[in-house]
Amino acid sequence: MSELAYLLKRKQNIAAWSDRWQAEAARFADSHRDLLPKRITNAQLYGLGNVVRSARRYADIERFIRHQADKAERAGKLDVQGYWNDLKDALGKLRSEAQALLKTLPLPSGAGNREDLDELHRELAGLYVQHLIAHSLYWTPAQEESRKGEK
Amino acid sequence: MSKQAVQEVALRVALEHAIARKSDEYDQRVREYADRLTGTKLDKTQVRGLETLASTTDKVSDITDWLKLRVGRDSGRERWAKESIGRDLVNELEGLRNDAKKIMQGLGQGEPDLERQVHLRLCREFLKHLAAHFEYLKAEQER
């Protein structure tokens, strides 16, 4: 496989993965709906989005999430700590997705390495978080409106 | 040209025809959405922005994420969140997957990523018409 063919195939496979996993990220958001937007604020979600976009390694994302969980624990917000721990687990599991995707993408040189895996894992985590943030914010106005109606 | 290459070209041609037919079928639904959009505070740039995103991305999820974010940010409910227009559009675009599925079944094709790509093409067609109708109605409104 030429390098160009490899890059095109990689892009296509990642796009297909992203479309497939949008529903899974939405399920994560829905299962933590009770924490939005008061316990997990929009600002925190935007912060997560910024970190994911600027991260150079997957460990940078994990460090941020761990930090958020520790902060919540110190503040006694165990539900918020649970959210970040659940997210850490969900994103951590994407490593096996990255491994599976890499298997479908034989490198032009024939050699895959740890850096390729980490780079792909970071990319998949970024796409998952993109879906998660979009779906989390999606329902906020309706929630606010129903609250206004209750008053 | 090999037999396989000929089959490939024939499939592409059949796909283009099927997508074009579906695109024409969307006209009435698109007009209704465009009409509803003129009742919001959205301007041409924002609707064009959605069309441009659709025509440049390789993921359907990028389009629906874009819309979901804008619905979520519209706390005043004057733009994408007004009277559920954004939510209805998200559901509509996601529902075009069924049309893609039918097109693929009609052509006897089972390749999963091709179905996804057809779905993306249908979203692009839908939003292309939407932006055009919206701009037309907006211009009429401003006259």
Short mmCIF file of C-alpha atoms in Angstrom, two decimals:
data_model
loop_
_atom_site.label_atom_id
_atom_site.label_comp_id
_atom_site.label_asym_id
_atom_site.label_seq_id
_atom_site.Cartn_x
_atom_site.Cartn_y
_atom_site.Cartn_z
CA MET A 1 0.00 0.00 0.00
CA SER A 2 1.45 3.39 -0.97
CA GLU A 3 1.69 6.11 1.64
CA LEU A 4 -1.10 8.13 0.00
CA ALA A 5 -3.40 5.10 -0.16
CA TYR A 6 -2.58 4.41 3.49
CA LEU A 7 -3.43 7.96 4.55
CA LEU A 8 -6.72 7.93 2.62
CA LYS A 9 -7.68 4.55 4.07
CA ARG A 10 -6.78 5.73 7.58
CA LYS A 11 -8.91 8.86 7.17
CA GLN A 12 -11.86 6.85 5.86
CA ASN A 13 -11.65 4.24 8.61
CA ILE A 14 -11.47 6.90 11.31
CA ALA A 15 -14.48 8.73 9.81
CA ALA A 16 -16.49 5.48 9.79
CA TRP A 17 -15.43 4.78 13.38
CA SER A 18 -16.46 8.28 14.46
CA ASP A 19 -19.92 7.96 12.89
CA ARG A 20 -20.36 4.54 14.48
CA TRP A 21 -19.31 5.69 17.96
CA GLN A 22 -21.38 8.86 18.07
CA ALA A 23 -24.29 6.88 19.55
CA GLU A 24 -22.04 5.38 22.23
CA ALA A 25 -20.80 8.82 23.32
CA ALA A 26 -24.41 10.07 23.35
CA ARG A 27 -25.33 7.13 25.60
CA PHE A 28 -22.56 8.13 28.00
CA ALA A 29 -23.92 11.70 28.08
CA ASP A 30 -27.48 10.47 28.61
CA SER A 31 -26.49 8.14 31.42
CA HIS A 32 -24.95 11.12 33.28
CA ARG A 33 -27.73 13.53 32.35
CA ASP A 34 -28.62 14.22 36.01
CA LEU A 35 -25.24 15.94 36.51
CA LEU A 36 -25.73 18.38 33.63
CA PRO A 37 -25.44 21.33 33.61
CA LYS A 38 -25.18 22.08 37.34
CA ARG A 39 -22.67 19.51 38.66
CA ILE A 40 -20.78 19.11 35.40
CA THR A 41 -20.91 22.60 33.92
CA ASN A 42 -20.70 23.66 30.29
CA ALA A 43 -17.44 25.45 31.16
CA GLN A 44 -15.95 22.15 32.37
CA LEU A 45 -17.03 20.44 29.15
CA TYR A 46 -15.52 23.22 27.02
CA GLY A 47 -12.35 22.89 29.12
CA LEU A 48 -12.25 19.17 28.34
CA GLY A 49 -12.73 19.97 24.64
CA ASN A 50 -9.81 22.42 24.70
CA VAL A 51 -7.51 19.92 26.40
CA VAL A 52 -8.43 17.16 23.96
CA ARG A 53 -7.84 19.44 20.98
CA SER A 54 -4.44 20.59 22.19
CA ALA A 55 -3.21 17.28 23.67
CA ARG A 56 -0.12 15.87 22.01
CA ARG A 57 -0.35 12.50 23.72
CA TYR A 58 -3.19 10.47 25.14
CA ALA A 59 -1.59 10.76 28.59
CA ASP A 60 -2.26 14.53 28.54
CA ILE A 61 -6.00 13.86 28.28
CA GLU A 62 -5.90 11.24 30.99
CA ARG A 63 -3.93 13.56 33.29
CA PHE A 64 -6.56 16.30 32.89
CA ILE A 65 -9.42 13.91 33.64
CA ARG A 66 -7.62 12.45 36.66
CA HIS A 67 -7.02 15.99 37.92
CA GLN A 68 -10.73 16.82 37.56
CA ALA A 69 -11.65 13.64 39.47
CA ASP A 70 -9.16 14.44 42.26
CA LYS A 71 -10.48 18.00 42.54
CA ALA A 72 -14.06 16.73 42.81
CA GLU A 73 -13.03 14.20 45.47
CA ARG A 74 -11.33 16.89 47.55
CA ALA A 75 -14.49 19.00 47.31
CA GLY A 76 -16.58 16.03 48.44
CA LYS A 77 -18.43 15.90 45.11
CA LEU A 78 -18.47 12.17 44.74
CA ASP A 79 -21.01 12.17 41.91
CA VAL A 80 -18.77 14.50 39.90
CA GLN A 81 -15.73 12.37 40.75
CA GLY A 82 -17.71 9.38 39.45
CA TYR A 83 -18.41 11.18 36.17
CA TRP A 84 -14.71 11.84 35.52
CA ASN A 85 -13.72 8.32 36.54
CA ASP A 86 -16.37 6.87 34.21
CA LEU A 87 -15.08 9.09 31.40
CA LYS A 88 -11.48 8.02 32.10
CA ASP A 89 -12.57 4.38 31.79
CA ALA A 90 -14.61 5.01 28.63
CA LEU A 91 -11.72 6.81 26.92
CA GLY A 92 -9.18 4.28 28.20
CA LYS A 93 -11.13 1.48 26.55
CA LEU A 94 -10.72 3.21 23.19
CA ARG A 95 -7.12 1.95 23.16
CA SER A 96 -8.38 -1.47 22.09
CA GLU A 97 -10.43 0.26 19.37
CA ALA A 98 -7.26 1.99 18.21
CA GLN A 99 -5.46 -1.36 18.19
CA ALA A 100 -8.24 -2.95 16.13
CA LEU A 101 -8.22 -0.04 13.67
CA LEU A 102 -4.46 -0.19 13.30
CA LYS A 103 -4.71 -3.87 12.37
CA THR A 104 -6.89 -2.89 9.41
CA LEU A 105 -4.26 -0.37 8.34
CA PRO A 106 -0.98 -2.02 7.48
CA LEU A 107 1.62 0.73 7.38
CA PRO A 108 3.38 1.26 4.02
CA SER A 109 6.64 0.21 5.66
CA GLY A 110 4.86 -2.75 7.26
CA ALA A 111 5.78 -1.64 10.77
CA GLY A 112 3.34 -0.28 13.34
CA ASN A 113 4.68 1.05 16.61
CA ARG A 114 3.62 2.32 20.01
CA GLU A 115 3.62 5.96 18.85
CA ASP A 116 1.14 5.17 16.05
CA LEU A 117 -1.12 3.48 18.58
CA ASP A 118 -0.93 6.40 21.01
CA GLU A 119 -1.56 8.92 18.23
CA LEU A 120 -4.63 7.00 17.04
CA HIS A 121 -5.89 6.52 20.60
CA ARG A 122 -5.62 10.30 21.16
CA GLU A 123 -7.48 10.95 17.90
CA LEU A 124 -10.31 8.54 18.76
CA ALA A 125 -10.61 10.05 22.24
CA GLY A 126 -10.90 13.49 20.61
CA LEU A 127 -13.75 12.34 18.40
CA TYR A 128 -15.54 10.64 21.30
CA VAL A 129 -15.25 13.83 23.36
CA GLN A 130 -16.53 15.93 20.43
CA HIS A 131 -19.68 13.76 20.33
CA LEU A 132 -19.96 13.76 24.11
CA ILE A 133 -19.82 17.56 24.41
CA ALA A 134 -22.26 18.12 21.53
CA HIS A 135 -24.79 15.68 22.97
CA SER A 136 -24.35 16.96 26.54
CA LEU A 137 -25.06 20.57 25.53
CA TYR A 138 -27.84 19.53 23.15
CA TRP A 139 -30.45 19.04 25.86
CA THR A 140 -29.51 21.94 28.12
CA PRO A 141 -31.94 24.61 26.77
CA ALA A 142 -34.90 22.21 26.98
CA GLN A 143 -33.96 21.38 30.55
CA GLU A 144 -33.74 25.05 31.45
CA GLU A 145 -37.08 25.72 29.83
CA SER A 146 -38.80 22.91 31.70
CA ARG A 147 -37.31 24.22 34.93
CA LYS A 148 -38.67 27.70 34.16
CA GLY A 149 -42.06 26.11 33.55
CA GLU A 150 -41.96 24.40 36.95
CA LYS A 151 -41.38 27.73 38.73
CA MET B 1 -10.73 -2.12 -18.80
CA SER B 2 -11.20 -5.16 -16.56
CA LYS B 3 -14.63 -6.59 -15.76
CA GLN B 4 -14.22 -5.51 -12.14
CA ALA B 5 -13.44 -1.93 -13.19
CA VAL B 6 -16.51 -1.86 -15.46
CA GLN B 7 -18.69 -3.08 -12.57
CA GLU B 8 -17.19 -0.41 -10.33
CA VAL B 9 -18.01 2.35 -12.82
CA ALA B 10 -21.54 0.97 -13.33
CA LEU B 11 -22.10 1.00 -9.56
CA ARG B 12 -20.88 4.58 -9.27
CA VAL B 13 -23.19 5.71 -12.10
CA ALA B 14 -26.19 3.90 -10.55
CA LEU B 15 -25.38 5.46 -7.18
CA GLU B 16 -25.21 8.96 -8.64
CA HIS B 17 -28.62 8.45 -10.30
CA ALA B 18 -30.18 7.13 -7.09
CA ILE B 19 -28.77 10.02 -5.04
CA ALA B 20 -30.00 12.56 -7.60
CA ARG B 21 -33.51 11.04 -7.51
CA LYS B 22 -33.61 11.17 -3.72
CA SER B 23 -32.30 14.72 -3.75
CA ASP B 24 -35.23 15.81 -5.94
CA GLU B 25 -37.66 14.04 -3.61
CA TYR B 26 -36.46 16.16 -0.67
CA ASP B 27 -37.63 19.41 -2.26
CA GLN B 28 -40.96 19.78 -0.42
CA ARG B 29 -39.57 18.87 3.00
CA VAL B 30 -36.65 21.23 2.49
CA ARG B 31 -39.01 24.10 1.60
CA GLU B 32 -40.87 23.55 4.87
CA TYR B 33 -37.65 23.66 6.88
CA ALA B 34 -36.49 26.77 5.01
CA ASP B 35 -39.81 28.44 5.76
CA ARG B 36 -39.49 27.60 9.46
CA LEU B 37 -35.90 28.87 9.51
CA THR B 38 -37.02 32.28 8.22
CA GLY B 39 -39.06 32.56 11.42
CA THR B 40 -35.85 32.47 13.48
CA LYS B 41 -33.08 35.03 13.92
CA LEU B 42 -30.70 32.92 11.84
CA ASP B 43 -29.03 34.67 8.95
CA LYS B 44 -27.62 33.44 5.65
CA THR B 45 -24.08 33.05 7.03
CA GLN B 46 -25.16 30.55 9.70
CA VAL B 47 -27.16 28.37 7.34
CA ARG B 48 -24.40 28.59 4.71
CA GLY B 49 -21.96 27.59 7.45
CA LEU B 50 -23.85 24.35 7.95
CA GLU B 51 -23.91 23.67 4.22
CA THR B 52 -20.18 24.37 3.93
CA LEU B 53 -19.40 22.05 6.82
CA ALA B 54 -21.48 19.28 5.22
CA SER B 55 -19.73 19.66 1.89
CA THR B 56 -16.24 19.52 3.42
CA THR B 57 -16.46 16.90 6.18
CA ASP B 58 -16.16 13.15 5.69
CA LYS B 59 -18.36 12.38 8.72
CA VAL B 60 -22.13 12.60 9.18
CA SER B 61 -21.51 12.92 12.91
CA ASP B 62 -19.63 16.21 12.36
CA ILE B 63 -22.81 17.68 10.87
CA THR B 64 -25.12 16.53 13.66
CA ASP B 65 -22.58 17.49 16.35
CA TRP B 66 -22.38 20.98 14.81
CA LEU B 67 -26.15 21.33 14.98
CA LYS B 68 -26.41 19.87 18.49
CA LEU B 69 -23.82 22.36 19.77
CA ARG B 70 -25.71 25.27 18.25
CA VAL B 71 -29.02 24.08 19.63
CA GLY B 72 -27.35 23.73 23.04
CA ARG B 73 -25.79 27.20 22.93
CA ASP B 74 -29.02 28.90 21.87
CA SER B 75 -30.26 29.59 25.37
CA GLY B 76 -32.47 32.42 24.08
CA ARG B 77 -34.21 29.93 21.78
CA GLU B 78 -34.24 32.40 18.92
CA ARG B 79 -32.05 30.58 16.44
CA TRP B 80 -31.36 26.84 16.11
CA ALA B 81 -33.33 26.01 19.27
CA LYS B 82 -36.43 27.97 18.25
CA GLU B 83 -39.53 25.77 18.11
CA SER B 84 -37.36 22.64 17.89
CA ILE B 85 -36.14 23.48 14.39
CA GLY B 86 -32.56 22.33 15.15
CA ARG B 87 -33.73 19.13 16.84
CA ASP B 88 -36.07 18.32 13.97
CA LEU B 89 -33.24 18.90 11.53
CA VAL B 90 -30.90 16.60 13.48
CA ASN B 91 -33.59 13.87 13.41
CA GLU B 92 -34.24 14.50 9.72
CA LEU B 93 -30.55 14.19 8.81
CA GLU B 94 -30.12 11.08 10.93
CA GLY B 95 -33.25 9.64 9.29
CA LEU B 96 -31.66 9.98 5.84
CA ARG B 97 -29.67 6.88 6.82
CA ASN B 98 -32.80 4.86 5.97
CA ASP B 99 -32.80 6.33 2.46
CA ALA B 100 -29.14 5.41 2.11
CA LYS B 101 -29.95 1.88 3.26
CA LYS B 102 -32.75 1.59 0.70
CA ILE B 103 -30.51 2.86 -2.08
CA MET B 104 -27.89 0.28 -1.20
CA GLN B 105 -30.48 -2.50 -1.02
CA GLY B 106 -31.86 -1.44 -4.40
CA LEU B 107 -28.41 -1.75 -5.89
CA GLY B 108 -27.76 -5.07 -4.18
CA GLN B 109 -24.82 -3.59 -2.29
CA GLY B 110 -23.88 -4.51 1.26
CA GLU B 111 -20.64 -2.64 1.81
CA PRO B 112 -21.21 -0.87 5.16
CA ASP B 113 -18.95 2.13 4.56
CA LEU B 114 -20.49 2.80 1.17
CA GLU B 115 -23.87 3.12 2.88
CA ARG B 116 -22.35 5.64 5.30
CA GLN B 117 -20.90 7.61 2.40
CA VAL B 118 -24.27 7.63 0.62
CA HIS B 119 -25.86 8.88 3.85
CA LEU B 120 -23.31 11.71 3.93
CA ARG B 121 -24.06 12.57 0.30
CA LEU B 122 -27.80 12.70 1.06
CA CYS B 123 -27.15 15.04 4.01
CA ARG B 124 -25.12 17.28 1.70
CA GLU B 125 -27.92 17.32 -0.87
CA PHE B 126 -30.54 18.10 1.76
CA LEU B 127 -28.51 20.96 3.25
CA LYS B 128 -27.53 22.34 -0.15
CA HIS B 129 -31.21 22.71 -1.02
CA LEU B 130 -31.98 24.07 2.44
CA ALA B 131 -29.38 26.84 2.18
CA ALA B 132 -30.58 27.80 -1.31
CA HIS B 133 -34.28 27.90 -0.33
CA PHE B 134 -33.48 29.78 2.86
CA GLU B 135 -31.48 32.44 1.03
CA TYR B 136 -34.25 32.81 -1.53
CA LEU B 137 -36.94 33.22 1.14
CA LYS B 138 -34.76 35.60 3.16
CA ALA B 139 -34.22 37.77 0.10
CA GLU B 140 -37.99 37.78 -0.58
CA GLN B 141 -38.63 38.72 3.04
CA GLU B 142 -36.21 41.64 2.87
CA ARG B 143 -37.70 43.05 -0.32
#
